[in-house]
mmCIF file of C-alpha atoms in Angstrom:
data_model
loop_
_atom_site.group_PDB
_atom_site.id
_atom_site.type_symbol
_atom_site.label_atom_id
_atom_site.label_comp_id
_atom_site.label_asym_id
_atom_site.label_seq_id
_atom_site.Cartn_x
_atom_site.Cartn_y
_atom_site.Cartn_z
ATOM 1 C CA MET Z 139 150.716 45.741 23.653
ATOM 2 C CA ARG Z 140 147.050 47.500 24.159
ATOM 3 C CA LYS Z 141 146.589 49.595 27.208
ATOM 4 C CA THR Z 142 144.370 48.179 28.633
ATOM 5 C CA VAL Z 143 146.783 45.426 29.732
ATOM 6 C CA ILE Z 144 149.054 47.208 31.258
ATOM 7 C CA TYR Z 145 146.783 48.661 33.260
ATOM 8 C CA ILE Z 146 145.203 45.177 34.762
ATOM 9 C CA VAL Z 147 149.105 44.542 35.372
ATOM 10 C CA PHE Z 148 149.229 47.032 37.903
ATOM 11 C CA ALA Z 149 145.981 46.990 38.951
ATOM 12 C CA LEU Z 150 147.151 43.403 40.538
ATOM 13 C CA VAL Z 151 150.332 45.013 42.013
ATOM 14 C CA THR Z 152 148.137 46.952 44.095
ATOM 15 C CA ILE Z 153 146.255 43.881 45.871
ATOM 16 C CA GLY Z 154 144.210 44.901 48.414
ATOM 17 C CA LEU Z 155 144.590 48.935 47.670
ATOM 18 C CA LYS Z 156 142.237 51.265 45.818
ATOM 19 C CA ALA Z 157 144.180 50.436 42.556
ATOM 20 C CA GLN Z 158 141.281 52.093 40.503
ATOM 21 C CA SER Z 159 143.323 55.523 41.376
ATOM 22 C CA LEU Z 160 146.556 54.447 39.800
ATOM 23 C CA GLU Z 161 144.885 52.739 36.530
ATOM 24 C CA GLY Z 162 143.331 56.171 36.189
ATOM 25 C CA TYR Z 163 147.177 57.595 36.550
ATOM 26 C CA LEU Z 164 148.356 55.259 34.072
ATOM 27 C CA GLN Z 165 145.747 55.713 31.713
ATOM 28 C CA GLU Z 166 146.197 59.931 31.708
ATOM 29 C CA ALA Z 167 150.070 59.245 31.562
ATOM 30 C CA GLU Z 168 149.537 57.373 28.183
ATOM 31 C CA LEU Z 169 146.721 59.702 26.877
ATOM 32 C CA ASN Z 170 149.107 62.964 27.605
ATOM 33 C CA SER Z 171 152.577 61.302 27.095
ATOM 34 C CA PRO Z 172 154.012 63.345 23.991
ATOM 35 C CA MET Z 173 156.833 61.056 23.532
ATOM 36 C CA ILE Z 174 154.289 58.302 23.371
ATOM 37 C CA GLN Z 175 152.219 60.818 20.715
ATOM 38 C CA ALA Z 176 155.500 61.325 19.069
ATOM 39 C CA LEU Z 177 156.307 57.312 18.576
ATOM 40 C CA GLU Z 178 152.738 56.714 16.945
ATOM 41 C CA LEU Z 179 153.408 59.323 14.748
ATOM 42 C CA ARG Z 180 156.225 58.269 13.936
ATOM 43 C CA TYR Z 181 154.612 54.880 13.556
ATOM 44 C CA ASN Z 182 151.968 56.306 11.430
ATOM 45 C CA ILE Z 183 154.564 57.564 8.855
ATOM 46 C CA ALA Z 184 156.167 54.556 8.832
ATOM 47 C CA LYS Z 185 152.642 52.672 7.928
ATOM 48 C CA GLU Z 186 152.014 55.445 5.321
ATOM 49 C CA LYS Z 187 155.765 54.300 3.541
ATOM 50 C CA VAL Z 188 153.675 51.376 2.278
ATOM 51 C CA ASN Z 189 151.446 53.373 -0.008
ATOM 52 C CA GLU Z 190 154.775 55.041 -0.899
ATOM 53 C CA VAL Z 191 156.110 52.006 -2.060
ATOM 54 C CA ASN Z 192 153.298 50.834 -3.729
ATOM 55 C CA THR Z 193 154.085 52.918 -7.326
ATOM 56 C CA LEU Z 194 155.813 52.843 -10.437
ATOM 57 C CA PRO Z 195 159.247 54.716 -11.706
ATOM 58 C CA ASN Z 196 157.955 57.554 -13.925
ATOM 59 C CA THR Z 197 156.934 57.497 -17.314
ATOM 60 C CA THR Z 198 159.288 58.934 -19.818
ATOM 61 C CA PHE Z 199 158.094 61.287 -22.668
ATOM 62 C CA GLY Z 200 160.149 62.687 -25.308
ATOM 63 C CA ALA Z 201 159.691 64.490 -28.260
ATOM 64 C CA GLY Z 202 162.121 65.933 -30.715
ATOM 65 C CA TYR Z 203 162.466 68.123 -34.160
ATOM 66 C CA PHE Z 204 164.383 67.190 -37.273
ATOM 67 C CA VAL Z 205 166.030 70.415 -38.340
ATOM 68 C CA SER Z 206 167.528 68.531 -41.165
ATOM 69 C CA GLU Z 207 164.659 66.367 -41.805
ATOM 70 C CA PRO Z 208 166.031 63.436 -43.182
ATOM 71 C CA GLU Z 209 164.575 61.426 -46.469
ATOM 72 C CA THR Z 210 162.895 58.343 -46.883
ATOM 73 C CA ARG Z 211 161.312 56.449 -49.461
ATOM 74 C CA THR Z 212 157.719 57.953 -48.033
ATOM 75 C CA GLY Z 213 158.671 61.002 -47.187
ATOM 76 C CA ALA Z 214 160.671 63.438 -44.827
ATOM 77 C CA GLN Z 215 160.732 62.810 -41.212
ATOM 78 C CA ARG Z 216 159.783 65.566 -39.653
ATOM 79 C CA ALA Z 217 159.454 64.768 -36.049
ATOM 80 C CA LYS Z 218 159.685 62.129 -33.154
ATOM 81 C CA PHE Z 219 157.901 61.480 -30.027
ATOM 82 C CA SER Z 220 158.105 58.737 -27.628
ATOM 83 C CA VAL Z 221 156.729 57.399 -24.797
ATOM 84 C CA SER Z 222 158.069 54.864 -22.055
ATOM 85 C CA GLN Z 223 157.938 52.926 -19.068
ATOM 86 C CA MET Z 224 159.627 50.907 -16.968
ATOM 87 C CA LEU Z 225 158.235 47.952 -15.121
ATOM 88 C CA PRO Z 226 159.752 45.844 -11.661
ATOM 89 C CA TRP Z 227 159.973 42.332 -11.805
ATOM 90 C CA PHE Z 228 157.333 40.445 -10.795
ATOM 91 C CA GLY Z 229 156.181 40.758 -7.309
ATOM 92 C CA SER Z 230 158.854 43.635 -6.982
ATOM 93 C CA ILE Z 231 156.382 46.291 -5.038
ATOM 94 C CA THR Z 232 154.179 43.170 -3.338
ATOM 95 C CA THR Z 233 157.933 43.133 -1.478
ATOM 96 C CA ARG Z 234 158.162 46.541 -0.965
ATOM 97 C CA GLU Z 235 155.313 46.802 0.741
ATOM 98 C CA ASN Z 236 155.745 44.162 2.765
ATOM 99 C CA TYR Z 237 159.521 45.308 3.929
ATOM 100 C CA ALA Z 238 157.667 48.821 4.561
ATOM 101 C CA SER Z 239 155.283 46.887 6.839
ATOM 102 C CA ALA Z 240 157.842 45.197 8.694
ATOM 103 C CA MET Z 241 159.824 48.249 9.545
ATOM 104 C CA ALA Z 242 156.891 50.050 10.487
ATOM 105 C CA GLU Z 243 156.107 46.908 12.928
ATOM 106 C CA THR Z 244 159.719 47.938 14.463
ATOM 107 C CA GLU Z 245 157.899 51.623 14.834
ATOM 108 C CA TYR Z 246 155.367 49.529 16.932
ATOM 109 C CA ALA Z 247 157.501 47.805 19.055
ATOM 110 C CA GLU Z 248 159.287 51.415 20.393
ATOM 111 C CA ILE Z 249 155.357 52.550 21.053
ATOM 112 C CA ALA Z 250 154.663 48.908 23.634
ATOM 113 C CA ILE Z 251 158.287 49.648 25.428
ATOM 114 C CA ALA Z 252 157.483 53.187 25.660
ATOM 115 C CA LYS Z 253 154.055 52.613 27.163
ATOM 116 C CA ARG Z 254 155.091 50.233 29.751
ATOM 117 C CA LYS Z 255 158.276 52.316 30.343
ATOM 118 C CA LEU Z 256 156.292 55.124 31.761
ATOM 119 C CA ALA Z 257 153.693 53.011 33.123
ATOM 120 C CA LEU Z 258 156.680 51.955 35.167
ATOM 121 C CA SER Z 259 157.989 55.428 36.130
ATOM 122 C CA VAL Z 260 154.391 56.557 37.108
ATOM 123 C CA ALA Z 261 153.565 53.704 39.662
ATOM 124 C CA GLN Z 262 157.089 53.790 40.604
ATOM 125 C CA SER Z 263 156.682 57.476 41.612
ATOM 126 C CA TYR Z 264 153.169 56.613 43.345
ATOM 127 C CA TYR Z 265 155.039 54.366 45.977
ATOM 128 C CA ASN Z 266 157.924 56.737 46.192
ATOM 129 C CA LEU Z 267 154.708 59.218 47.305
ATOM 130 C CA TYR Z 268 153.260 56.920 49.519
ATOM 131 C CA GLY Z 269 156.233 56.201 51.268
ATOM 132 C CA ILE Z 270 156.822 59.933 51.918
ATOM 133 C CA GLN Z 271 153.037 60.126 52.716
ATOM 134 C CA ALA Z 272 153.231 57.324 55.592
ATOM 135 C CA LYS Z 273 156.373 58.512 56.934
ATOM 136 C CA GLN Z 274 155.044 62.159 57.364
ATOM 137 C CA LYS Z 275 151.787 60.602 59.004
ATOM 138 C CA VAL Z 276 154.250 58.336 61.364
ATOM 139 C CA LEU Z 277 156.346 61.480 62.204
ATOM 140 C CA GLN Z 278 153.061 63.230 63.315
ATOM 141 C CA GLU Z 279 151.822 60.481 65.688
ATOM 142 C CA ASN Z 280 155.610 59.985 66.808
ATOM 143 C CA ILE Z 281 155.104 63.867 67.699
ATOM 144 C CA ALA Z 282 151.646 64.003 69.090
ATOM 145 C CA LEU Z 283 153.301 60.964 71.353
ATOM 146 C CA LEU Z 284 155.872 62.643 72.542
ATOM 147 C CA LYS Z 285 153.588 65.767 73.608
ATOM 148 C CA THR Z 286 151.860 63.246 75.848
ATOM 149 C CA TYR Z 287 155.487 62.495 77.269
ATOM 150 C CA GLU Z 288 155.919 65.801 77.697
ATOM 151 C CA THR Z 289 153.116 66.545 79.560
ATOM 152 C CA LEU Z 290 153.429 63.318 82.211
ATOM 153 C CA ALA Z 291 156.918 64.746 82.545
ATOM 154 C CA LEU Z 292 155.574 67.891 83.672
ATOM 155 C CA THR Z 293 153.848 66.477 86.244
ATOM 156 C CA SER Z 294 156.334 64.389 87.356
ATOM 157 C CA VAL Z 295 158.689 67.655 87.874
ATOM 158 C CA GLU Z 296 156.068 69.206 89.922
ATOM 159 C CA VAL Z 297 155.706 65.978 92.351
ATOM 160 C CA GLY Z 298 159.675 65.522 92.112
ATOM 161 C CA ASN Z 299 159.854 62.597 90.363
ATOM 162 C CA ALA Z 300 161.545 64.419 87.160
ATOM 163 C CA SER Z 301 163.703 67.154 86.071
ATOM 164 C CA ALA Z 302 163.917 69.885 84.289
ATOM 165 C CA VAL Z 303 166.279 68.346 81.911
ATOM 166 C CA ASP Z 304 164.135 65.422 81.161
ATOM 167 C CA VAL Z 305 161.160 67.869 79.824
ATOM 168 C CA LEU Z 306 163.992 69.454 77.883
ATOM 169 C CA LYS Z 307 164.784 66.798 76.311
ATOM 170 C CA LEU Z 308 161.372 65.376 74.907
ATOM 171 C CA GLN Z 309 160.913 69.058 73.683
ATOM 172 C CA ILE Z 310 164.475 68.527 71.647
ATOM 173 C CA ARG Z 311 163.080 65.010 70.144
ATOM 174 C CA GLN Z 312 159.726 66.693 69.149
ATOM 175 C CA ASN Z 313 161.897 68.839 67.143
ATOM 176 C CA GLU Z 314 164.285 67.068 65.816
ATOM 177 C CA LEU Z 315 161.002 65.040 64.677
ATOM 178 C CA GLN Z 316 159.156 68.194 63.316
ATOM 179 C CA GLN Z 317 162.346 69.101 61.303
ATOM 180 C CA GLN Z 318 162.410 65.175 59.384
ATOM 181 C CA LYS Z 319 158.271 66.263 58.994
ATOM 182 C CA GLU Z 320 159.395 69.526 57.362
ATOM 183 C CA VAL Z 321 162.036 67.917 55.549
ATOM 184 C CA LEU Z 322 159.908 65.047 53.962
ATOM 185 C CA GLU Z 323 157.395 67.876 53.059
ATOM 186 C CA GLN Z 324 159.339 69.254 50.503
ATOM 187 C CA SER Z 325 160.759 65.804 49.796
ATOM 188 C CA TYR Z 326 156.820 65.138 48.831
ATOM 189 C CA ILE Z 327 156.568 68.518 46.485
ATOM 190 C CA ALA Z 328 159.695 67.422 44.569
ATOM 191 C CA GLU Z 329 158.204 63.944 44.315
ATOM 192 C CA GLN Z 330 155.087 65.329 43.400
ATOM 193 C CA ALA Z 331 156.152 67.527 40.357
ATOM 194 C CA VAL Z 332 157.960 64.463 39.364
ATOM 195 C CA PHE Z 333 154.973 62.652 39.086
ATOM 196 C CA ASN Z 334 152.602 65.547 37.463
ATOM 197 C CA ASN Z 335 155.579 65.689 34.212
ATOM 198 C CA LEU Z 336 155.118 61.987 34.179
ATOM 199 C CA LEU Z 337 151.618 62.425 33.602
ATOM 200 C CA ASN Z 338 152.481 66.020 30.913
ATOM 201 C CA ARG Z 339 150.402 68.120 33.827
ATOM 202 C CA ASP Z 340 150.695 71.073 36.111
ATOM 203 C CA GLU Z 341 153.601 70.328 38.915
ATOM 204 C CA SER Z 342 151.156 71.715 41.740
ATOM 205 C CA ILE Z 343 148.208 69.635 41.070
ATOM 206 C CA ALA Z 344 147.703 67.490 44.611
ATOM 207 C CA VAL Z 345 148.024 63.751 43.990
ATOM 208 C CA GLU Z 346 145.728 61.607 45.472
ATOM 209 C CA VAL Z 347 147.818 58.469 47.432
ATOM 210 C CA VAL Z 348 146.244 55.805 49.233
ATOM 211 C CA GLU Z 349 146.243 56.063 52.818
ATOM 212 C CA VAL Z 350 147.293 52.184 53.885
ATOM 213 C CA MET Z 351 149.205 49.970 52.084
ATOM 214 C CA ASP Z 352 150.362 46.485 53.225
ATOM 215 C CA VAL Z 353 152.822 43.463 51.988
ATOM 216 C CA PRO Z 354 149.877 40.537 50.934
ATOM 217 C CA GLU Z 355 149.802 37.201 52.545
ATOM 218 C CA ASN Z 356 150.758 35.379 49.289
ATOM 219 C CA ASP Z 357 152.835 36.976 45.970
ATOM 220 C CA PRO Z 358 150.587 36.633 42.301
ATOM 221 C CA MET Z 359 151.708 33.104 40.707
ATOM 222 C CA LEU Z 360 154.594 33.841 38.190
ATOM 223 C CA ASN Z 361 155.322 32.233 34.783
ATOM 224 C CA LYS Z 362 159.575 33.202 34.181
ATOM 225 C CA GLU Z 363 158.673 31.976 30.308
ATOM 226 C CA ASP Z 364 156.520 34.903 30.000
ATOM 227 C CA LEU Z 365 159.278 36.976 30.015
ATOM 228 C CA SER Z 366 160.248 36.269 26.685
ATOM 229 C CA LEU Z 367 156.792 37.991 25.478
ATOM 230 C CA ASN Z 368 158.853 41.397 26.517
ATOM 231 C CA PRO Z 369 158.305 43.988 23.946
ATOM 232 C CA GLU Z 370 161.905 44.514 24.416
ATOM 233 C CA LEU Z 371 162.776 41.209 23.327
ATOM 234 C CA LEU Z 372 159.783 40.898 20.696
ATOM 235 C CA LYS Z 373 161.251 44.441 19.031
ATOM 236 C CA TYR Z 374 164.272 42.188 18.054
ATOM 237 C CA ASP Z 375 162.088 39.712 16.402
ATOM 238 C CA GLN Z 376 160.622 42.732 14.554
ATOM 239 C CA LEU Z 377 163.761 43.763 13.638
ATOM 240 C CA TYR Z 378 165.191 40.241 12.340
ATOM 241 C CA GLU Z 379 161.875 39.941 9.999
ATOM 242 C CA SER Z 380 162.594 43.337 8.555
ATOM 243 C CA VAL Z 381 165.947 42.201 7.532
ATOM 244 C CA THR Z 382 164.614 39.318 6.048
ATOM 245 C CA GLN Z 383 161.820 41.105 3.959
ATOM 246 C CA SER Z 384 164.779 43.757 3.136
ATOM 247 C CA GLU Z 385 166.753 40.488 1.498
ATOM 248 C CA LEU Z 386 164.032 39.471 0.076
ATOM 249 C CA LEU Z 387 163.412 43.147 -1.815
ATOM 250 C CA ASN Z 388 167.539 43.091 -2.609
ATOM 251 C CA GLN Z 389 166.918 39.737 -4.447
ATOM 252 C CA LYS Z 390 163.914 41.152 -6.166
ATOM 253 C CA GLU Z 391 166.026 44.293 -7.126
ATOM 254 C CA ASN Z 392 168.908 41.631 -8.520
ATOM 255 C CA ALA Z 393 166.172 40.275 -11.372
ATOM 256 C CA PRO Z 394 166.134 41.905 -14.442
ATOM 257 C CA SER Z 395 163.614 44.688 -15.336
ATOM 258 C CA PHE Z 396 161.456 45.627 -18.512
ATOM 259 C CA GLY Z 397 159.863 48.535 -19.931
ATOM 260 C CA ILE Z 398 157.253 49.220 -22.794
ATOM 261 C CA GLY Z 399 157.571 52.094 -25.355
ATOM 262 C CA LEU Z 400 155.966 53.676 -28.188
ATOM 263 C CA ASP Z 401 158.189 56.141 -30.647
ATOM 264 C CA TYR Z 402 156.032 58.199 -33.559
ATOM 265 C CA ILE Z 403 157.281 59.864 -36.218
ATOM 266 C CA PRO Z 404 155.348 61.760 -38.338
ATOM 267 C CA VAL Z 405 156.513 61.922 -42.137
ATOM 268 C CA SER Z 406 155.789 64.520 -44.679
ATOM 269 C CA GLU Z 407 154.128 63.560 -48.191
ATOM 270 C CA ARG Z 408 156.705 63.455 -51.242
ATOM 271 C CA ASP Z 409 155.371 65.555 -53.923
ATOM 272 C CA ASP Z 410 157.837 63.919 -56.923
ATOM 273 C CA MET Z 411 155.772 60.640 -56.623
ATOM 274 C CA VAL Z 412 152.610 59.255 -55.877
ATOM 275 C CA PHE Z 413 152.464 55.652 -54.268
ATOM 276 C CA SER Z 414 150.101 53.920 -51.833
ATOM 277 C CA ASP Z 415 152.561 54.533 -48.400
ATOM 278 C CA ASN Z 416 153.401 58.613 -49.388
ATOM 279 C CA GLY Z 417 153.583 60.537 -46.234
ATOM 280 C CA LYS Z 418 152.653 57.338 -44.226
ATOM 281 C CA ASP Z 419 153.504 58.083 -40.348
ATOM 282 C CA ILE Z 420 155.940 56.136 -38.354
ATOM 283 C CA VAL Z 421 154.834 53.869 -35.190
ATOM 284 C CA MET Z 422 157.482 52.169 -33.562
ATOM 285 C CA PRO Z 423 156.368 49.812 -30.122
ATOM 286 C CA MET Z 424 159.666 49.037 -28.353
ATOM 287 C CA VAL Z 425 160.544 46.689 -25.514
ATOM 288 C CA THR Z 426 163.396 47.236 -23.692
ATOM 289 C CA LEU Z 427 165.054 44.831 -20.231
ATOM 290 C CA SER Z 428 167.607 46.298 -17.984
ATOM 291 C CA VAL Z 429 170.016 42.919 -16.660
ATOM 292 C CA PRO Z 430 172.052 43.869 -13.701
ATOM 293 C CA ILE Z 431 174.911 42.310 -15.181
ATOM 294 C CA PHE Z 432 177.807 43.786 -12.652
ATOM 295 C CA ASN Z 433 176.158 42.851 -9.581
ATOM 296 C CA ASN Z 434 178.412 43.276 -6.805
ATOM 297 C CA LYS Z 435 176.165 45.519 -5.053
ATOM 298 C CA PHE Z 436 173.160 42.735 -4.583
ATOM 299 C CA ARG Z 437 175.806 40.077 -3.173
ATOM 300 C CA SER Z 438 177.387 42.751 -0.802
ATOM 301 C CA VAL Z 439 173.940 43.917 0.299
ATOM 302 C CA SER Z 440 172.530 39.860 0.800
ATOM 303 C CA LYS Z 441 175.904 39.735 3.121
ATOM 304 C CA GLN Z 442 175.655 42.380 4.974
ATOM 305 C CA ASN Z 443 171.760 41.381 5.986
ATOM 306 C CA GLU Z 444 172.723 37.849 6.785
ATOM 307 C CA LEU Z 445 175.934 39.486 9.034
ATOM 308 C CA ARG Z 446 172.912 41.994 10.503
ATOM 309 C CA GLN Z 447 170.562 38.836 11.206
ATOM 310 C CA LYS Z 448 173.272 37.229 13.164
ATOM 311 C CA GLU Z 449 173.870 40.703 14.981
ATOM 312 C CA ILE Z 450 170.039 40.741 16.088
ATOM 313 C CA GLU Z 451 170.397 37.497 17.344
ATOM 314 C CA LEU Z 452 173.160 37.920 19.769
ATOM 315 C CA GLN Z 453 171.722 41.153 20.797
ATOM 316 C CA LYS Z 454 168.429 39.897 21.457
ATOM 317 C CA VAL Z 455 170.327 37.056 23.804
ATOM 318 C CA GLU Z 456 172.560 39.969 25.283
ATOM 319 C CA ARG Z 457 169.176 41.394 26.268
ATOM 320 C CA LEU Z 458 167.084 38.411 27.530
ATOM 321 C CA ASN Z 459 170.388 38.012 29.879
ATOM 322 C CA VAL Z 460 169.822 41.624 30.754
ATOM 323 C CA LEU Z 461 166.314 41.161 31.727
ATOM 324 C CA GLU Z 462 166.705 37.516 33.248
ATOM 325 C CA ASN Z 463 169.298 39.542 35.676
ATOM 326 C CA ALA Z 464 166.708 42.316 36.346
ATOM 327 C CA TYR Z 465 163.554 39.992 37.267
ATOM 328 C CA ALA Z 466 166.029 37.524 39.525
ATOM 329 C CA ASN Z 467 167.221 40.862 41.396
ATOM 330 C CA ALA Z 468 163.734 42.135 41.697
ATOM 331 C CA ILE Z 469 162.046 39.139 42.902
ATOM 332 C CA SER Z 470 164.873 38.690 45.750
ATOM 333 C CA GLN Z 471 164.335 42.445 46.647
ATOM 334 C CA ARG Z 472 160.538 41.335 47.324
ATOM 335 C CA ASN Z 473 161.281 38.639 48.695
ATOM 336 C CA GLN Z 474 163.784 40.459 51.063
ATOM 337 C CA ALA Z 475 161.002 43.397 51.842
ATOM 338 C CA ARG Z 476 158.361 41.182 52.877
ATOM 339 C CA ILE Z 477 161.172 39.190 55.434
ATOM 340 C CA ALA Z 478 161.955 42.972 56.470
ATOM 341 C CA HIS Z 479 158.169 43.566 57.222
ATOM 342 C CA GLN Z 480 157.614 40.919 59.346
ATOM 343 C CA THR Z 481 160.120 41.361 61.341
ATOM 344 C CA GLN Z 482 159.429 44.893 62.052
ATOM 345 C CA GLU Z 483 156.248 43.597 62.361
ATOM 346 C CA LYS Z 484 157.256 41.326 65.767
ATOM 347 C CA ASN Z 485 159.702 44.718 66.848
ATOM 348 C CA LEU Z 486 157.207 47.139 66.991
ATOM 349 C CA LYS Z 487 154.747 44.753 68.640
ATOM 350 C CA GLN Z 488 157.747 44.789 71.297
ATOM 351 C CA ALA Z 489 158.535 48.106 71.264
ATOM 352 C CA LYS Z 490 154.629 48.802 71.969
ATOM 353 C CA ASP Z 491 154.703 46.167 74.933
ATOM 354 C CA ALA Z 492 157.540 48.524 76.395
ATOM 355 C CA GLU Z 493 155.874 51.245 76.118
ATOM 356 C CA GLU Z 494 152.981 49.839 78.191
ATOM 357 C CA ILE Z 495 155.234 48.988 80.767
ATOM 358 C CA LEU Z 496 156.532 52.296 80.900
ATOM 359 C CA ILE Z 497 153.140 53.989 81.491
ATOM 360 C CA LYS Z 498 152.200 51.298 83.949
ATOM 361 C CA ASN Z 499 155.895 52.282 86.060
ATOM 362 C CA TYR Z 500 154.275 55.789 85.658
ATOM 363 C CA GLU Z 501 151.410 55.642 87.987
ATOM 364 C CA THR Z 502 154.082 53.849 90.000
ATOM 365 C CA GLY Z 503 155.927 56.895 89.802
ATOM 366 C CA THR Z 504 159.033 54.934 88.615
ATOM 367 C CA ILE Z 505 159.129 56.382 84.963
ATOM 368 C CA ASP Z 506 162.551 57.003 83.644
ATOM 369 C CA PHE Z 507 162.097 59.332 80.444
ATOM 370 C CA ASN Z 508 165.365 58.703 78.931
ATOM 371 C CA ASP Z 509 163.742 54.789 78.585
ATOM 372 C CA VAL Z 510 160.902 56.998 77.080
ATOM 373 C CA LEU Z 511 162.985 58.582 74.614
ATOM 374 C CA ASP Z 512 164.926 55.481 73.629
ATOM 375 C CA ILE Z 513 161.683 53.106 73.048
ATOM 376 C CA GLN Z 514 160.127 55.933 71.316
ATOM 377 C CA GLU Z 515 163.513 55.995 69.126
ATOM 378 C CA LEU Z 516 163.150 52.798 68.531
ATOM 379 C CA GLN Z 517 159.257 52.491 67.687
ATOM 380 C CA LEU Z 518 160.137 55.431 65.013
ATOM 381 C CA LYS Z 519 162.655 53.187 63.384
ATOM 382 C CA PHE Z 520 160.403 50.118 63.267
ATOM 383 C CA GLN Z 521 157.458 51.997 61.907
ATOM 384 C CA THR Z 522 159.696 53.559 59.232
ATOM 385 C CA ASN Z 523 161.759 50.420 58.375
ATOM 386 C CA GLN Z 524 157.977 48.989 58.271
ATOM 387 C CA ILE Z 525 156.981 51.698 55.276
ATOM 388 C CA GLN Z 526 160.132 51.140 53.558
ATOM 389 C CA SER Z 527 159.955 47.481 53.688
ATOM 390 C CA VAL Z 528 156.149 48.160 52.116
ATOM 391 C CA GLN Z 529 157.171 50.339 49.676
ATOM 392 C CA LEU Z 530 160.344 48.267 48.230
ATOM 393 C CA TYR Z 531 157.505 45.428 48.288
ATOM 394 C CA TYR Z 532 155.491 47.195 44.932
ATOM 395 C CA LEU Z 533 158.511 48.752 43.420
ATOM 396 C CA GLN Z 534 160.049 45.486 42.800
ATOM 397 C CA SER Z 535 156.394 44.301 41.861
ATOM 398 C CA ALA Z 536 156.146 47.119 39.680
ATOM 399 C CA ILE Z 537 159.465 46.024 37.658
ATOM 400 C CA ILE Z 538 158.545 42.570 37.674
ATOM 401 C CA ASN Z 539 155.295 43.061 35.999
ATOM 402 C CA TYR Z 540 157.222 45.548 33.692
ATOM 403 C CA LEU Z 541 159.591 42.016 32.515
ATOM 404 C CA ILE Z 542 157.208 39.431 32.567
ATOM 405 C CA ASN Z 543 153.264 41.288 31.513
ATOM 406 C CA LYS Z 544 152.124 39.410 28.650
#
């Protein structure tokens, strides 16, 4: 898969956001990833094997010297020199190249999978950072709200409409929220380290996360059939093709191979006779043929290839089931996030209405600070749940896009 496609997909996930920042992080993560770089090197090695197989067997040279020179009619043979070259059956080299290319394509499929997984991890960490940051902001707002109530409580204590206990309760609640905020700060630092490590950079580098995210009114159109284009499944097609090429190569290796050669024997002249071929050297062209008569090996390899293809088909079906389950679960979780977000929005509005009623009661001197604490706690709960529903929506959207992105 081309990396630009990955970026477009995750840009679609962040509808209504400053998606460019996430896209930039995705680009940086892919460029810096040592895992992807290692996989690309492995792919380049696999491609180089195409050149490795495009070769002939070693040429054989031989030389011998007759210690006891055999006499022939034309003279004594002094030495023997030979050269021979075995040649594979017609089309064997091309078949080897096709097999090597098919194996290289399986490595390329691994790169596509790794890029998708890395992009998914970066997006998920990004949304986790958003969730932590948004909760910190809400906590800070609630702490400020409680300080306002504390001021009101102190005023009420002066006029006898509240007790010092109410003030202490408000202060204790502020302390609890401050603790939660500081804990979230530590969580943010840890998640920021995770995010920066995914980008293969210093853990302390600040990450820019969007301030506001919301659930869009409508989800993008999805086509479940695109699940079949996931590289996790396409990998099995490449593996199947590599086994097919392996069998074609096996058939070629089961064919005869032949060789050509030449023997040269220098001959000494005879001193006791004079004739036309006296001392004539011997030149003998040769042709050899290698036939695999005992070919149990090749039949066994063919059977293994057949079984391997069936195994790959079953593995693909099993993986498709896993991806379909993940897709169904992600759709369900995203729909649940939308429902939760809508519910929390209603609850939050009602909590705001209750807060306004309490403020109006304060003007008449009848405010109950226990109710204030209860409403504040409910309001914080609804705000936190709303953030979690937004975060869950985008986390599941990222998974969906990982699964069905073309």
